[in-house]
PDB file of C-alpha atoms and ligand atoms in Angstrom:
ATOM      1  CA  MET A   1      41.442 -41.856 -16.967  1.00 58.00           C
ATOM      2  CA  SER A   2      41.785 -38.154 -16.434  1.00 73.00           C
ATOM      3  CA  PHE A   3      40.440 -34.828 -17.563  1.00 77.00           C
ATOM      4  CA  SER A   4      43.312 -34.300 -19.956  1.00 76.00           C
ATOM      5  CA  SER A   5      42.394 -37.434 -21.904  1.00 80.00           C
ATOM      6  CA  LEU A   6      38.732 -38.196 -21.503  1.00 88.00           C
ATOM      7  CA  PRO A   7      37.786 -41.882 -21.523  1.00 91.00           C
ATOM      8  CA  ILE A   8      36.584 -43.429 -24.777  1.00 95.00           C
ATOM      9  CA  ILE A   9      34.041 -46.227 -24.507  1.00 96.00           C
ATOM     10  CA  ASP A  10      33.753 -48.504 -27.490  1.00 96.00           C
ATOM     11  CA  LEU A  11      30.189 -49.763 -27.825  1.00 96.00           C
ATOM     12  CA  LYS A  12      31.424 -52.711 -29.880  1.00 96.00           C
ATOM     13  CA  ALA A  13      33.617 -53.979 -27.019  1.00 97.00           C
ATOM     14  CA  ASP A  14      32.424 -56.876 -24.871  1.00 96.00           C
ATOM     15  CA  GLU A  15      29.886 -56.051 -22.206  1.00 96.00           C
ATOM     16  CA  SER A  16      32.106 -56.434 -19.157  1.00 97.00           C
ATOM     17  CA  THR A  17      34.704 -54.073 -20.664  1.00 97.00           C
ATOM     18  CA  ILE A  18      31.987 -51.502 -21.356  1.00 97.00           C
ATOM     19  CA  VAL A  19      30.550 -51.796 -17.835  1.00 97.00           C
ATOM     20  CA  ASP A  20      33.975 -51.497 -16.197  1.00 95.00           C
ATOM     21  CA  SER A  21      35.022 -48.527 -18.275  1.00 94.00           C
ATOM     22  CA  ILE A  22      31.734 -46.681 -17.708  1.00 94.00           C
ATOM     23  CA  LEU A  23      32.024 -47.251 -13.959  1.00 93.00           C
ATOM     24  CA  ASN A  24      35.565 -45.955 -14.076  1.00 91.00           C
ATOM     25  CA  ALA A  25      34.413 -42.866 -16.005  1.00 91.00           C
ATOM     26  CA  CYS A  26      31.603 -42.393 -13.459  1.00 87.00           C
ATOM     27  CA  SER A  27      34.004 -42.121 -10.566  1.00 85.00           C
ATOM     28  CA  THR A  28      36.635 -40.006 -12.329  1.00 87.00           C
ATOM     29  CA  THR A  29      35.633 -37.576 -15.056  1.00 87.00           C
ATOM     30  CA  GLY A  30      31.839 -37.909 -15.343  1.00 87.00           C
ATOM     31  CA  PHE A  31      32.386 -37.123 -19.021  1.00 90.00           C
ATOM     32  CA  PHE A  32      33.312 -39.637 -21.699  1.00 94.00           C
ATOM     33  CA  TYR A  33      33.173 -40.283 -25.429  1.00 96.00           C
ATOM     34  CA  ILE A  34      31.367 -43.168 -27.051  1.00 97.00           C
ATOM     35  CA  ARG A  35      32.632 -44.687 -30.226  1.00 96.00           C
ATOM     36  CA  ASN A  36      31.015 -47.149 -32.622  1.00 96.00           C
ATOM     37  CA  HIS A  37      27.478 -45.918 -32.113  1.00 96.00           C
ATOM     38  CA  ASP A  38      25.065 -46.059 -35.051  1.00 92.00           C
ATOM     39  CA  LEU A  39      23.919 -42.452 -35.088  1.00 96.00           C
ATOM     40  CA  PHE A  40      26.502 -40.772 -37.311  1.00 95.00           C
ATOM     41  CA  ASN A  41      24.415 -40.462 -40.507  1.00 95.00           C
ATOM     42  CA  ALA A  42      21.362 -39.328 -38.597  1.00 96.00           C
ATOM     43  CA  GLN A  43      23.397 -36.772 -36.688  1.00 97.00           C
ATOM     44  CA  GLN A  44      24.737 -35.297 -39.937  1.00 97.00           C
ATOM     45  CA  HIS A  45      21.198 -34.946 -41.280  1.00 97.00           C
ATOM     46  CA  MET A  46      20.033 -33.344 -38.038  1.00 98.00           C
ATOM     47  CA  PHE A  47      22.856 -30.803 -38.392  1.00 98.00           C
ATOM     48  CA  GLU A  48      21.683 -29.979 -41.938  1.00 98.00           C
ATOM     49  CA  LEU A  49      18.171 -29.294 -40.648  1.00 98.00           C
ATOM     50  CA  SER A  50      19.560 -27.276 -37.776  1.00 98.00           C
ATOM     51  CA  LYS A  51      21.596 -25.058 -40.133  1.00 98.00           C
ATOM     52  CA  GLU A  52      18.571 -24.524 -42.347  1.00 98.00           C
ATOM     53  CA  PHE A  53      16.484 -23.521 -39.347  1.00 97.00           C
ATOM     54  CA  PHE A  54      18.959 -21.023 -37.883  1.00 97.00           C
ATOM     55  CA  GLN A  55      19.319 -19.328 -41.284  1.00 97.00           C
ATOM     56  CA  LEU A  56      15.629 -18.355 -41.179  1.00 96.00           C
ATOM     57  CA  PRO A  57      14.785 -14.707 -40.436  1.00 95.00           C
ATOM     58  CA  SER A  58      14.532 -13.862 -36.719  1.00 93.00           C
ATOM     59  CA  ASP A  59      10.823 -13.010 -36.863  1.00 93.00           C
ATOM     60  CA  ILE A  60      10.001 -16.518 -38.107  1.00 94.00           C
ATOM     61  CA  LYS A  61      12.167 -18.149 -35.445  1.00 95.00           C
ATOM     62  CA  GLU A  62      10.625 -15.933 -32.768  1.00 93.00           C
ATOM     63  CA  ASN A  63       7.144 -17.217 -33.609  1.00 92.00           C
ATOM     64  CA  TYR A  64       8.265 -20.341 -31.753  1.00 93.00           C
ATOM     65  CA  THR A  65       9.725 -18.680 -28.665  1.00 92.00           C
ATOM     66  CA  ILE A  66      10.317 -21.009 -25.713  1.00 91.00           C
ATOM     67  CA  ARG A  67       7.529 -21.422 -23.133  1.00 86.00           C
ATOM     68  CA  THR A  68       7.519 -22.877 -19.631  1.00 80.00           C
ATOM     69  CA  ASP A  69       7.311 -26.409 -21.059  1.00 81.00           C
ATOM     70  CA  ASN A  70      10.934 -25.908 -22.183  1.00 84.00           C
ATOM     71  CA  HIS A  71      10.064 -26.289 -25.872  1.00 91.00           C
ATOM     72  CA  GLY A  72      10.883 -23.683 -28.486  1.00 94.00           C
ATOM     73  CA  PHE A  73      13.328 -21.097 -29.754  1.00 95.00           C
ATOM     74  CA  ILE A  74      15.799 -19.284 -27.493  1.00 93.00           C
ATOM     75  CA  ARG A  75      17.114 -16.140 -29.122  1.00 91.00           C
ATOM     76  CA  ARG A  76      20.649 -14.829 -28.675  1.00 87.00           C
ATOM     77  CA  GLY A  77      21.078 -13.215 -25.268  1.00 77.00           C
ATOM     78  CA  LYS A  78      17.998 -14.833 -23.725  1.00 75.00           C
ATOM     79  CA  GLU A  79      19.689 -17.622 -21.833  1.00 72.00           C
ATOM     80  CA  ASN A  80      22.283 -17.351 -19.153  1.00 71.00           C
ATOM     81  CA  LEU A  81      23.515 -20.828 -18.282  1.00 74.00           C
ATOM     82  CA  ASP A  82      25.832 -19.600 -15.570  1.00 73.00           C
ATOM     83  CA  SER A  83      23.157 -18.365 -13.208  1.00 65.00           C
ATOM     84  CA  ALA A  84      25.796 -17.443 -10.602  1.00 66.00           C
ATOM     85  CA  ASN A  85      27.361 -14.954 -13.009  1.00 65.00           C
ATOM     86  CA  ARG A  86      24.637 -12.699 -14.387  1.00 60.00           C
ATOM     87  CA  LYS A  87      27.029 -10.407 -16.241  1.00 67.00           C
ATOM     88  CA  LEU A  88      28.088 -12.980 -18.827  1.00 73.00           C
ATOM     89  CA  ILE A  89      25.684 -13.362 -21.721  1.00 78.00           C
ATOM     90  CA  ASP A  90      25.614 -16.585 -23.730  1.00 84.00           C
ATOM     91  CA  GLU A  91      26.437 -15.834 -27.393  1.00 89.00           C
ATOM     92  CA  LYS A  92      24.238 -18.506 -28.879  1.00 91.00           C
ATOM     93  CA  GLU A  93      20.781 -19.294 -30.144  1.00 95.00           C
ATOM     94  CA  ALA A  94      19.029 -22.603 -29.626  1.00 96.00           C
ATOM     95  CA  PHE A  95      15.906 -24.552 -30.409  1.00 97.00           C
ATOM     96  CA  ASN A  96      14.635 -27.054 -27.853  1.00 96.00           C
ATOM     97  CA  ILE A  97      12.429 -29.790 -29.274  1.00 95.00           C
ATOM     98  CA  ALA A  98      10.375 -31.479 -26.571  1.00 90.00           C
ATOM     99  CA  GLN A  99       9.539 -35.109 -27.132  1.00 84.00           C
ATOM    100  CA  ALA A 100       6.092 -35.861 -28.539  1.00 77.00           C
ATOM    101  CA  VAL A 101       5.357 -32.167 -29.070  1.00 84.00           C
ATOM    102  CA  SER A 102       2.401 -31.440 -31.324  1.00 84.00           C
ATOM    103  CA  ARG A 103       3.294 -30.535 -34.880  1.00 88.00           C
ATOM    104  CA  ASP A 104       1.815 -27.034 -34.678  1.00 88.00           C
ATOM    105  CA  ARG A 105       4.493 -26.084 -32.135  1.00 89.00           C
ATOM    106  CA  LEU A 106       7.174 -26.832 -34.724  1.00 94.00           C
ATOM    107  CA  PRO A 107       8.384 -24.551 -37.505  1.00 95.00           C
ATOM    108  CA  ALA A 108       7.265 -25.668 -41.000  1.00 95.00           C
ATOM    109  CA  LEU A 109      10.746 -27.039 -41.699  1.00 96.00           C
ATOM    110  CA  PHE A 110      10.514 -29.529 -38.806  1.00 96.00           C
ATOM    111  CA  ALA A 111       6.781 -30.215 -39.195  1.00 95.00           C
ATOM    112  CA  GLU A 112       7.156 -31.268 -42.831  1.00 95.00           C
ATOM    113  CA  SER A 113       6.297 -35.002 -43.031  1.00 94.00           C
ATOM    114  CA  ASN A 114       9.676 -36.484 -43.908  1.00 97.00           C
ATOM    115  CA  ASN A 115      11.537 -34.238 -41.507  1.00 96.00           C
ATOM    116  CA  TYR A 116       9.024 -34.846 -38.717  1.00 95.00           C
ATOM    117  CA  GLU A 117       9.391 -38.573 -39.203  1.00 94.00           C
ATOM    118  CA  PHE A 118      13.163 -38.256 -39.246  1.00 96.00           C
ATOM    119  CA  ILE A 119      13.240 -36.151 -36.055  1.00 95.00           C
ATOM    120  CA  THR A 120      10.896 -38.620 -34.306  1.00 93.00           C
ATOM    121  CA  LYS A 121      13.221 -41.492 -35.241  1.00 95.00           C
ATOM    122  CA  PHE A 122      16.341 -39.560 -34.182  1.00 96.00           C
ATOM    123  CA  TYR A 123      14.623 -38.900 -30.851  1.00 94.00           C
ATOM    124  CA  ARG A 124      13.894 -42.568 -30.376  1.00 95.00           C
ATOM    125  CA  ASP A 125      17.443 -43.600 -31.298  1.00 97.00           C
ATOM    126  CA  CYS A 126      18.965 -41.140 -28.826  1.00 97.00           C
ATOM    127  CA  TYR A 127      16.549 -42.319 -26.119  1.00 96.00           C
ATOM    128  CA  ASP A 128      17.344 -45.978 -26.814  1.00 97.00           C
ATOM    129  CA  LEU A 129      21.072 -45.276 -26.624  1.00 97.00           C
ATOM    130  CA  CYS A 130      20.609 -43.562 -23.244  1.00 97.00           C
ATOM    131  CA  MET A 131      18.552 -46.524 -21.972  1.00 97.00           C
ATOM    132  CA  LYS A 132      21.335 -48.866 -23.054  1.00 97.00           C
ATOM    133  CA  LEU A 133      23.884 -46.768 -21.152  1.00 97.00           C
ATOM    134  CA  LEU A 134      21.593 -46.696 -18.088  1.00 98.00           C
ATOM    135  CA  VAL A 135      21.499 -50.499 -18.050  1.00 98.00           C
ATOM    136  CA  TYR A 136      25.314 -50.638 -18.185  1.00 97.00           C
ATOM    137  CA  ILE A 137      25.481 -48.139 -15.312  1.00 97.00           C
ATOM    138  CA  ALA A 138      23.005 -50.217 -13.249  1.00 97.00           C
ATOM    139  CA  LYS A 139      25.197 -53.273 -13.912  1.00 97.00           C
ATOM    140  CA  GLY A 140      28.257 -51.359 -12.749  1.00 96.00           C
ATOM    141  CA  PHE A 141      26.494 -50.430  -9.503  1.00 97.00           C
ATOM    142  CA  ASP A 142      25.178 -53.988  -9.132  1.00 97.00           C
ATOM    143  CA  ILE A 143      21.532 -52.971  -8.779  1.00 97.00           C
ATOM    144  CA  ASP A 144      18.409 -54.050 -10.694  1.00 98.00           C
ATOM    145  CA  LEU A 145      19.077 -53.665 -14.394  1.00 98.00           C
ATOM    146  CA  ASP A 146      15.913 -51.617 -14.890  1.00 98.00           C
ATOM    147  CA  TYR A 147      16.579 -49.419 -11.837  1.00 98.00           C
ATOM    148  CA  PHE A 148      17.288 -46.318 -13.960  1.00 97.00           C
ATOM    149  CA  THR A 149      15.341 -47.142 -17.125  1.00 97.00           C
ATOM    150  CA  SER A 150      12.129 -47.589 -15.073  1.00 96.00           C
ATOM    151  CA  LYS A 151      12.492 -43.910 -14.093  1.00 96.00           C
ATOM    152  CA  HIS A 152      12.551 -42.769 -17.721  1.00 96.00           C
ATOM    153  CA  LYS A 153       9.241 -44.082 -18.974  1.00 92.00           C
ATOM    154  CA  LEU A 154       8.180 -42.599 -22.283  1.00 88.00           C
ATOM    155  CA  GLU A 155       4.506 -43.224 -21.646  1.00 84.00           C
ATOM    156  CA  ILE A 156       4.439 -41.053 -18.490  1.00 83.00           C
ATOM    157  CA  GLU A 157       5.734 -37.556 -19.265  1.00 74.00           C
ATOM    158  CA  PRO A 158       8.991 -37.793 -21.112  1.00 71.00           C
ATOM    159  CA  HIS A 159      11.577 -35.264 -20.040  1.00 81.00           C
ATOM    160  CA  ASN A 160      13.826 -35.651 -22.994  1.00 91.00           C
ATOM    161  CA  ILE A 161      14.848 -32.679 -25.075  1.00 93.00           C
ATOM    162  CA  ILE A 162      16.725 -32.400 -28.335  1.00 96.00           C
ATOM    163  CA  ARG A 163      18.496 -29.078 -28.304  1.00 97.00           C
ATOM    164  CA  LEU A 164      19.906 -27.605 -31.484  1.00 98.00           C
ATOM    165  CA  LEU A 165      22.600 -25.053 -30.750  1.00 98.00           C
ATOM    166  CA  HIS A 166      24.091 -22.382 -32.979  1.00 97.00           C
ATOM    167  CA  TYR A 167      27.023 -20.212 -31.945  1.00 96.00           C
ATOM    168  CA  PRO A 168      27.234 -17.394 -34.535  1.00 93.00           C
ATOM    169  CA  PRO A 169      30.579 -16.374 -36.037  1.00 92.00           C
ATOM    170  CA  VAL A 170      32.694 -14.148 -33.844  1.00 88.00           C
ATOM    171  CA  THR A 171      34.721 -11.267 -35.287  1.00 85.00           C
ATOM    172  CA  GLU A 172      35.784  -9.699 -32.029  1.00 81.00           C
ATOM    173  CA  ARG A 173      36.476 -11.436 -28.765  1.00 77.00           C
ATOM    174  CA  SER A 174      35.145  -9.842 -25.626  1.00 75.00           C
ATOM    175  CA  ASP A 175      35.585 -10.718 -21.976  1.00 73.00           C
ATOM    176  CA  GLU A 176      31.943  -9.808 -21.415  1.00 76.00           C
ATOM    177  CA  SER A 177      30.656 -12.800 -23.291  1.00 81.00           C
ATOM    178  CA  ILE A 178      30.915 -16.537 -23.476  1.00 88.00           C
ATOM    179  CA  ARG A 179      29.328 -19.033 -25.862  1.00 92.00           C
ATOM    180  CA  ALA A 180      27.712 -21.081 -23.089  1.00 91.00           C
ATOM    181  CA  GLY A 181      28.224 -20.174 -19.433  1.00 89.00           C
ATOM    182  CA  ALA A 182      29.496 -22.713 -16.892  1.00 90.00           C
ATOM    183  CA  HIS A 183      26.733 -25.084 -15.810  1.00 90.00           C
ATOM    184  CA  SER A 184      25.892 -28.685 -15.104  1.00 92.00           C
ATOM    185  CA  ASP A 185      23.022 -30.361 -16.938  1.00 93.00           C
ATOM    186  CA  TYR A 186      19.808 -30.852 -15.000  1.00 89.00           C
ATOM    187  CA  GLY A 187      18.661 -34.359 -15.885  1.00 93.00           C
ATOM    188  CA  SER A 188      20.329 -37.769 -15.840  1.00 96.00           C
ATOM    189  CA  LEU A 189      22.404 -38.196 -19.021  1.00 97.00           C
ATOM    190  CA  THR A 190      23.302 -35.901 -21.912  1.00 97.00           C
ATOM    191  CA  LEU A 191      24.470 -36.949 -25.360  1.00 98.00           C
ATOM    192  CA  LEU A 192      26.372 -34.190 -27.124  1.00 98.00           C
ATOM    193  CA  PHE A 193      27.058 -34.220 -30.843  1.00 98.00           C
ATOM    194  CA  GLN A 194      29.831 -31.970 -32.116  1.00 96.00           C
ATOM    195  CA  HIS A 195      30.252 -30.898 -35.728  1.00 95.00           C
ATOM    196  CA  GLU A 196      32.962 -29.930 -38.211  1.00 94.00           C
ATOM    197  CA  HIS A 197      35.582 -30.344 -35.486  1.00 93.00           C
ATOM    198  CA  LYS A 198      34.644 -27.004 -33.964  1.00 92.00           C
ATOM    199  CA  SER A 199      36.072 -26.826 -30.469  1.00 90.00           C
ATOM    200  CA  GLY A 200      35.229 -24.665 -27.502  1.00 93.00           C
ATOM    201  CA  LEU A 201      33.656 -27.116 -25.080  1.00 96.00           C
ATOM    202  CA  GLU A 202      35.507 -27.316 -21.764  1.00 95.00           C
ATOM    203  CA  VAL A 203      34.955 -29.343 -18.594  1.00 94.00           C
ATOM    204  CA  LEU A 204      35.773 -28.370 -15.039  1.00 92.00           C
ATOM    205  CA  ASP A 205      37.743 -30.645 -12.759  1.00 90.00           C
ATOM    206  CA  ARG A 206      35.981 -29.686  -9.530  1.00 85.00           C
ATOM    207  CA  SER A 207      38.731 -31.118  -7.351  1.00 84.00           C
ATOM    208  CA  THR A 208      41.390 -28.775  -8.766  1.00 89.00           C
ATOM    209  CA  ASN A 209      39.128 -26.033 -10.162  1.00 89.00           C
ATOM    210  CA  SER A 210      40.828 -26.281 -13.561  1.00 92.00           C
ATOM    211  CA  TRP A 211      39.242 -26.252 -17.012  1.00 94.00           C
ATOM    212  CA  HIS A 212      40.066 -28.854 -19.683  1.00 93.00           C
ATOM    213  CA  PRO A 213      39.166 -28.709 -23.393  1.00 94.00           C
ATOM    214  CA  VAL A 214      37.003 -31.486 -24.843  1.00 94.00           C
ATOM    215  CA  GLU A 215      38.359 -32.283 -28.277  1.00 93.00           C
ATOM    216  CA  PRO A 216      35.635 -32.322 -30.938  1.00 93.00           C
ATOM    217  CA  PHE A 217      35.637 -35.719 -32.659  1.00 94.00           C
ATOM    218  CA  ASP A 218      32.591 -35.605 -34.941  1.00 94.00           C
ATOM    219  CA  ASP A 219      32.209 -39.380 -35.012  1.00 95.00           C
ATOM    220  CA  MET A 220      32.151 -39.802 -31.234  1.00 97.00           C
ATOM    221  CA  ILE A 221      29.325 -38.731 -28.972  1.00 97.00           C
ATOM    222  CA  VAL A 222      30.239 -36.950 -25.762  1.00 97.00           C
ATOM    223  CA  VAL A 223      28.251 -38.261 -22.799  1.00 96.00           C
ATOM    224  CA  ASN A 224      27.945 -36.527 -19.474  1.00 95.00           C
ATOM    225  CA  PHE A 225      26.026 -37.060 -16.276  1.00 95.00           C
ATOM    226  CA  GLY A 226      23.504 -34.542 -15.042  1.00 94.00           C
ATOM    227  CA  ASP A 227      22.451 -33.464 -11.545  1.00 93.00           C
ATOM    228  CA  ALA A 228      20.140 -36.473 -10.990  1.00 94.00           C
ATOM    229  CA  PHE A 229      23.147 -38.796 -10.914  1.00 95.00           C
ATOM    230  CA  GLU A 230      24.974 -36.658  -8.387  1.00 92.00           C
ATOM    231  CA  TYR A 231      21.966 -36.952  -6.049  1.00 91.00           C
ATOM    232  CA  TRP A 232      21.433 -40.652  -6.762  1.00 94.00           C
ATOM    233  CA  SER A 233      25.070 -41.561  -6.164  1.00 94.00           C
ATOM    234  CA  LYS A 234      25.704 -39.178  -3.221  1.00 91.00           C
ATOM    235  CA  GLY A 235      28.319 -37.440  -5.343  1.00 91.00           C
ATOM    236  CA  PHE A 236      30.183 -40.604  -6.414  1.00 92.00           C
ATOM    237  CA  ILE A 237      29.237 -39.445  -9.894  1.00 92.00           C
ATOM    238  CA  LYS A 238      29.595 -35.725 -10.409  1.00 87.00           C
ATOM    239  CA  SER A 239      27.273 -33.750 -12.622  1.00 90.00           C
ATOM    240  CA  ILE A 240      30.110 -32.228 -14.515  1.00 88.00           C
ATOM    241  CA  VAL A 241      30.360 -28.476 -14.906  1.00 92.00           C
ATOM    242  CA  HIS A 242      31.079 -27.470 -18.478  1.00 94.00           C
ATOM    243  CA  ARG A 243      31.043 -24.377 -20.694  1.00 95.00           C
ATOM    244  CA  VAL A 244      31.699 -23.307 -24.260  1.00 95.00           C
ATOM    245  CA  VAL A 245      34.336 -20.590 -24.588  1.00 93.00           C
ATOM    246  CA  MET A 246      34.672 -17.933 -27.296  1.00 90.00           C
ATOM    247  CA  PRO A 247      36.910 -18.933 -30.196  1.00 89.00           C
ATOM    248  CA  VAL A 248      40.227 -17.318 -30.960  1.00 83.00           C
ATOM    249  CA  VAL A 249      39.536 -14.834 -33.759  1.00 84.00           C
ATOM    250  CA  ASP A 250      41.537 -15.550 -36.889  1.00 82.00           C
ATOM    251  CA  SER A 251      40.196 -13.982 -40.105  1.00 80.00           C
ATOM    252  CA  THR A 252      41.344 -16.970 -42.159  1.00 78.00           C
ATOM    253  CA  LYS A 253      39.272 -19.433 -40.149  1.00 84.00           C
ATOM    254  CA  ASP A 254      35.529 -19.856 -39.928  1.00 87.00           C
ATOM    255  CA  ASN A 255      34.535 -20.040 -36.260  1.00 91.00           C
ATOM    256  CA  GLU A 256      30.769 -20.523 -36.429  1.00 95.00           C
ATOM    257  CA  ARG A 257      29.794 -23.561 -34.338  1.00 96.00           C
ATOM    258  CA  TYR A 258      26.830 -25.931 -34.312  1.00 97.00           C
ATOM    259  CA  SER A 259      26.197 -28.636 -31.743  1.00 98.00           C
ATOM    260  CA  ILE A 260      23.272 -30.841 -30.758  1.00 98.00           C
ATOM    261  CA  ALA A 261      22.469 -32.047 -27.267  1.00 98.00           C
ATOM    262  CA  PHE A 262      20.046 -34.770 -26.277  1.00 98.00           C
ATOM    263  CA  PHE A 263      19.073 -34.293 -22.648  1.00 96.00           C
ATOM    264  CA  CYS A 264      17.647 -37.369 -21.031  1.00 95.00           C
ATOM    265  CA  GLY A 265      15.661 -36.689 -17.879  1.00 93.00           C
ATOM    266  CA  PRO A 266      13.806 -38.806 -15.323  1.00 95.00           C
ATOM    267  CA  ASN A 267      10.026 -38.722 -14.966  1.00 94.00           C
ATOM    268  CA  ASP A 268       8.816 -35.863 -12.748  1.00 91.00           C
ATOM    269  CA  SER A 269       7.866 -37.941  -9.702  1.00 91.00           C
ATOM    270  CA  THR A 270      11.270 -39.713  -9.493  1.00 93.00           C
ATOM    271  CA  LEU A 271      12.825 -39.224  -6.064  1.00 92.00           C
ATOM    272  CA  LEU A 272      16.389 -37.978  -5.980  1.00 91.00           C
ATOM    273  CA  THR A 273      17.305 -40.423  -3.212  1.00 91.00           C
ATOM    274  CA  PRO A 274      20.463 -42.594  -3.104  1.00 92.00           C
ATOM    275  CA  ILE A 275      20.528 -45.785  -5.138  1.00 95.00           C
ATOM    276  CA  PRO A 276      20.636 -49.093  -3.206  1.00 95.00           C
ATOM    277  CA  SER A 277      24.214 -49.921  -4.166  1.00 96.00           C
ATOM    278  CA  LYS A 278      26.939 -51.212  -1.860  1.00 95.00           C
ATOM    279  CA  LEU A 279      29.346 -48.946  -3.697  1.00 93.00           C
ATOM    280  CA  ILE A 280      27.891 -45.839  -2.096  1.00 92.00           C
ATOM    281  CA  LEU A 281      26.351 -47.207   1.103  1.00 90.00           C
ATOM    282  CA  ASP A 282      28.840 -45.610   3.502  1.00 88.00           C
ATOM    283  CA  ARG A 283      29.527 -42.592   1.384  1.00 88.00           C
ATOM    284  CA  GLN A 284      29.126 -39.057   2.746  1.00 86.00           C
ATOM    285  CA  PHE A 285      27.852 -36.545   0.207  1.00 81.00           C
ATOM    286  CA  GLU A 286      30.614 -34.012  -0.466  1.00 76.00           C
ATOM    287  CA  LYS A 287      29.026 -30.617  -0.747  1.00 74.00           C
ATOM    288  CA  ASP A 288      31.506 -28.584  -2.722  1.00 73.00           C
ATOM    289  CA  GLU A 289      30.752 -25.115  -4.087  1.00 72.00           C
ATOM    290  CA  HIS A 290      29.041 -26.394  -7.195  1.00 72.00           C
ATOM    291  CA  ALA A 291      26.871 -28.880  -5.315  1.00 72.00           C
ATOM    292  CA  LYS A 292      25.832 -26.128  -2.915  1.00 68.00           C
ATOM    293  CA  HIS A 293      24.914 -23.849  -5.785  1.00 67.00           C
ATOM    294  CA  ALA A 294      23.183 -26.291  -8.127  1.00 71.00           C
ATOM    295  CA  LEU A 295      21.686 -28.873  -5.798  1.00 74.00           C
ATOM    296  CA  ASP A 296      19.230 -28.284  -3.002  1.00 67.00           C
ATOM    297  CA  LEU A 297      21.045 -30.358  -0.407  1.00 65.00           C
ATOM    298  CA  ASP A 298      20.122 -28.663   2.849  1.00 66.00           C
ATOM    299  CA  ASN A 299      16.430 -29.102   2.338  1.00 65.00           C
ATOM    300  CA  GLU A 300      14.799 -31.659   4.659  1.00 65.00           C
ATOM    301  CA  HIS A 301      12.251 -32.492   1.977  1.00 74.00           C
ATOM    302  CA  VAL A 302      13.480 -35.035  -0.589  1.00 79.00           C
ATOM    303  CA  LEU A 303      13.342 -33.441  -4.011  1.00 85.00           C
ATOM    304  CA  THR A 304      11.715 -35.041  -7.017  1.00 90.00           C
ATOM    305  CA  ALA A 305      13.322 -34.787 -10.444  1.00 90.00           C
ATOM    306  CA  GLY A 306      10.426 -32.526 -11.520  1.00 88.00           C
ATOM    307  CA  GLU A 307      11.009 -30.094  -8.632  1.00 88.00           C
ATOM    308  CA  HIS A 308      14.723 -29.994  -9.311  1.00 87.00           C
ATOM    309  CA  LEU A 309      14.212 -29.334 -13.024  1.00 85.00           C
ATOM    310  CA  ALA A 310      11.750 -26.509 -12.333  1.00 84.00           C
ATOM    311  CA  MET A 311      14.210 -24.917  -9.906  1.00 83.00           C
ATOM    312  CA  ARG A 312      17.093 -25.056 -12.403  1.00 81.00           C
ATOM    313  CA  LEU A 313      15.026 -23.806 -15.350  1.00 78.00           C
ATOM    314  CA  ASN A 314      13.726 -20.869 -13.318  1.00 74.00           C
ATOM    315  CA  LYS A 315      17.259 -19.749 -12.661  1.00 71.00           C
ATOM    316  CA  THR A 316      18.218 -20.073 -16.330  1.00 67.00           C
ATOM    317  CA  TYR A 317      15.399 -18.366 -18.212  1.00 57.00           C
ATOM    318  CA  ASN A 318      13.156 -15.451 -17.522  1.00 45.00           C
ATOM    319  CA  TYR A 319      10.173 -16.440 -19.619  1.00 38.00           C
TER     320      TYR A 319
HETATM  321  O1  AKG B   1      27.406 -26.764 -27.363  1.00 75.40           O
HETATM  322  C1  AKG B   1      28.009 -27.480 -26.565  1.00 75.40           C
HETATM  323  O2  AKG B   1      29.040 -28.071 -26.876  1.00 75.40           O
HETATM  324  C2  AKG B   1      27.493 -27.655 -25.140  1.00 75.40           C
HETATM  325  C3  AKG B   1      26.103 -27.159 -24.896  1.00 75.40           C
HETATM  326  C4  AKG B   1      25.636 -27.437 -23.508  1.00 75.40           C
HETATM  327  O3  AKG B   1      26.392 -27.811 -22.660  1.00 75.40           O
HETATM  328  C5  AKG B   1      24.212 -27.287 -23.141  1.00 75.40           C
HETATM  329  O4  AKG B   1      23.432 -26.716 -23.918  1.00 75.40           O
HETATM  330  O5  AKG B   1      23.835 -27.761 -22.045  1.00 75.40           O
HETATM  331 FE1  FE2 B   2      25.330 -28.592 -20.938  1.00 75.40          FE
END
């Protein structure tokens, strides 16, 4: 398994194969594809809704501007995912849908009964898939099977976000912009749905400082680990740095891109302390440049997932 051919995990394989291959992905790339999931039709419908939403006039979209609860619309130019590089502006717009948000915080398109019901079900399916993966990961680390799932309780305060992303067409390429700046995700797991085979996503191999493209297979979900796992595993699992680069401009090819991310995050009070696994018992946390920048490792006080999330969001948005 390597960055030039990211691991593919087949959810229809037998359990021990899945557990072994996820553990292998954990210790190598931190990014993998999953195949044979049941979300393809739902994902296509979610993309249709997303396209309809982003076609609305800006003033309507801006009625739902993001607030500190991380729910709402993020206009083009508002977000800078690479908080270490303030000059690069992200050429994208996004809509974050917080779980269990009240209907009046949703645009009419998403609040409409059938669509609301559909989005609620899509949410639940993405959450359930993440919980399934968390059980496999716990098995791989030989710890209690509910070790991770018990930190993602829906009835406390769910920290899951569906994020619809739209990267508008590009007619001129500029070195001053990027589609999504280099960053790691802040929670535990991310599911990323790609669409119409539009590429641009790249992952960083932190050991060699080299970028590798992630091929867009629409029928496979890309999964990556977020910062919580780097803390929990003392860096055995890396929260992988990724970005979306500008497309090559070719007037014969449409380069508009849509993607959808499902960010799964632990409950606020979850401690970011090492998991009780023999696999990492004697491990020393490697503090490379990214870990120093994104994680608060020199602090004596043990961070909670809520504190970490607040710190990362503050660096990303200026509300
Ligand atoms: O659009 C993509 O492919 C990636 C988006 C992403 O990494 C993010 O929003 O965190
Ligand atoms: Fe990301």
